[in-house]
mmCIF file of C-alpha atoms in Angstrom:
data_model
loop_
_atom_site.group_PDB
_atom_site.id
_atom_site.type_symbol
_atom_site.label_atom_id
_atom_site.label_comp_id
_atom_site.label_asym_id
_atom_site.label_seq_id
_atom_site.Cartn_x
_atom_site.Cartn_y
_atom_site.Cartn_z
ATOM 1 C CA MET A 1 -10.144 22.741 1.763
ATOM 2 C CA LEU A 2 -10.111 20.648 -1.162
ATOM 3 C CA GLY A 3 -7.622 18.268 0.071
ATOM 4 C CA ASP A 4 -9.553 17.924 3.159
ATOM 5 C CA ILE A 5 -13.071 16.545 1.104
ATOM 6 C CA LEU A 6 -10.725 14.433 -0.431
ATOM 7 C CA ALA A 7 -8.930 12.738 2.292
ATOM 8 C CA GLN A 8 -11.997 12.436 4.461
ATOM 9 C CA ALA A 9 -13.689 10.711 1.056
ATOM 10 C CA LYS A 10 -10.390 8.184 1.397
ATOM 11 C CA ILE A 11 -10.911 7.409 4.537
ATOM 12 C CA ALA A 12 -14.576 6.699 4.122
ATOM 13 C CA PHE A 13 -14.191 4.272 1.298
ATOM 14 C CA SER A 14 -10.680 3.021 2.432
ATOM 15 C CA ARG A 15 -13.420 2.196 6.063
ATOM 16 C CA ASP A 16 -16.290 0.775 3.214
ATOM 17 C CA LEU A 17 -13.772 -1.403 1.603
ATOM 18 C CA ALA A 18 -12.302 -2.634 5.098
ATOM 19 C CA HIS A 19 -15.839 -3.656 6.696
ATOM 20 C CA LYS A 20 -16.459 -5.525 3.305
ATOM 21 C CA VAL A 21 -13.478 -7.464 3.362
ATOM 22 C CA GLN A 22 -14.117 -8.140 6.783
ATOM 23 C CA SER A 23 -17.420 -9.425 6.172
ATOM 24 C CA ARG A 24 -16.104 -11.753 3.818
ATOM 25 C CA LEU A 25 -13.598 -13.099 5.570
ATOM 26 C CA ILE A 26 -15.298 -13.896 8.503
ATOM 27 C CA ALA A 27 -18.166 -15.221 6.357
ATOM 28 C CA ALA A 28 -15.608 -17.908 4.363
ATOM 29 C CA THR A 29 -13.354 -18.609 7.440
ATOM 30 C CA GLY A 30 -15.638 -18.313 10.617
ATOM 31 C CA ALA A 31 -12.558 -16.270 12.154
ATOM 32 C CA VAL A 32 -12.937 -15.062 15.080
ATOM 33 C CA ASN A 33 -14.576 -11.741 14.813
ATOM 34 C CA ARG A 34 -11.966 -8.527 15.641
ATOM 35 C CA GLY A 35 -13.869 -5.808 14.417
ATOM 36 C CA VAL A 36 -12.096 -3.572 11.796
ATOM 37 C CA GLN A 37 -9.240 -1.072 12.985
ATOM 38 C CA THR A 38 -8.045 2.167 11.829
ATOM 39 C CA ASP A 39 -4.053 3.954 12.288
ATOM 40 C CA ALA A 40 -2.170 6.222 10.884
ATOM 41 C CA PHE A 41 0.070 3.055 9.135
ATOM 42 C CA TYR A 42 2.316 4.573 5.820
ATOM 43 C CA VAL A 43 1.504 2.324 3.277
ATOM 44 C CA ILE A 44 -2.648 2.859 3.723
ATOM 45 C CA SER A 45 -2.792 6.456 4.709
ATOM 46 C CA ASN A 46 -0.829 8.514 1.960
ATOM 47 C CA PRO A 47 -2.160 6.322 -0.949
ATOM 48 C CA THR A 48 -4.254 8.532 -3.272
ATOM 49 C CA THR A 49 -6.818 5.494 -3.376
ATOM 50 C CA PRO A 50 -8.683 3.592 -0.932
ATOM 51 C CA ALA A 51 -6.278 1.239 1.278
ATOM 52 C CA ILE A 52 -6.606 -1.420 3.847
ATOM 53 C CA LEU A 53 -4.181 -3.967 5.422
ATOM 54 C CA VAL A 54 -5.571 -7.024 5.660
ATOM 55 C CA GLU A 55 -4.686 -9.774 8.937
ATOM 56 C CA VAL A 56 -6.056 -13.190 7.762
ATOM 57 C CA GLY A 57 -4.128 -15.143 10.669
ATOM 58 C CA PHE A 58 -1.246 -15.789 12.474
ATOM 59 C CA GLY A 59 1.022 -18.453 11.205
ATOM 60 C CA SER A 60 2.143 -18.946 14.994
ATOM 61 C CA SER A 61 -1.109 -19.690 16.458
ATOM 62 C CA PRO A 62 -2.009 -23.511 17.013
ATOM 63 C CA VAL A 63 -5.170 -22.871 15.410
ATOM 64 C CA GLU A 64 -4.816 -20.691 12.634
ATOM 65 C CA GLY A 65 -0.560 -21.740 11.787
ATOM 66 C CA PRO A 66 -2.171 -25.389 10.712
ATOM 67 C CA LYS A 67 -5.479 -23.782 8.122
ATOM 68 C CA LEU A 68 -2.731 -21.189 6.795
ATOM 69 C CA ALA A 69 -0.550 -23.810 5.865
ATOM 70 C CA GLN A 70 -3.800 -25.906 3.446
ATOM 71 C CA ALA A 71 -3.860 -24.658 0.171
ATOM 72 C CA ALA A 72 -7.590 -25.179 0.556
ATOM 73 C CA TYR A 73 -8.361 -22.046 3.252
ATOM 74 C CA ARG A 74 -5.553 -19.917 1.303
ATOM 75 C CA GLU A 75 -7.922 -19.990 -1.538
ATOM 76 C CA ARG A 76 -10.826 -19.472 0.153
ATOM 77 C CA ILE A 77 -9.471 -16.268 1.936
ATOM 78 C CA SER A 78 -8.068 -14.868 -1.806
ATOM 79 C CA GLN A 79 -11.912 -15.805 -3.034
ATOM 80 C CA ALA A 80 -13.255 -14.128 0.293
ATOM 81 C CA LEU A 81 -11.287 -11.321 -0.601
ATOM 82 C CA ALA A 82 -11.840 -10.714 -4.653
ATOM 83 C CA ARG A 83 -15.435 -10.995 -3.661
ATOM 84 C CA ALA A 84 -15.039 -8.223 -1.307
ATOM 85 C CA ILE A 85 -13.534 -6.105 -3.955
ATOM 86 C CA LEU A 86 -15.700 -6.686 -6.672
ATOM 87 C CA ASP A 87 -18.860 -5.867 -4.102
ATOM 88 C CA PHE A 88 -16.839 -2.177 -3.224
ATOM 89 C CA LEU A 89 -16.829 -2.035 -7.038
ATOM 90 C CA ASN A 90 -20.348 -2.883 -7.402
ATOM 91 C CA THR A 91 -19.382 -5.466 -10.156
ATOM 92 C CA LYS A 92 -21.155 -8.684 -9.264
#
């Protein structure tokens, strides 16, 4: 039972982190909000801490690919990710 409680807490924390990351990335890039999805990927279902996977664009896309090639755009993405993690940790 304790294992189930811990698993549910990790899922809730992961969901909260994912929503914070999604919000920050959309605000920073203006990308299309495709929402937060869930799945049972090994890398996000087995850690003992909150875990998410982030897709920041598609290199083969004629719109997103050139943006991803720009250092300034990648910097905006990395800053948004860092701010979202800080938001999650309640650090300003």
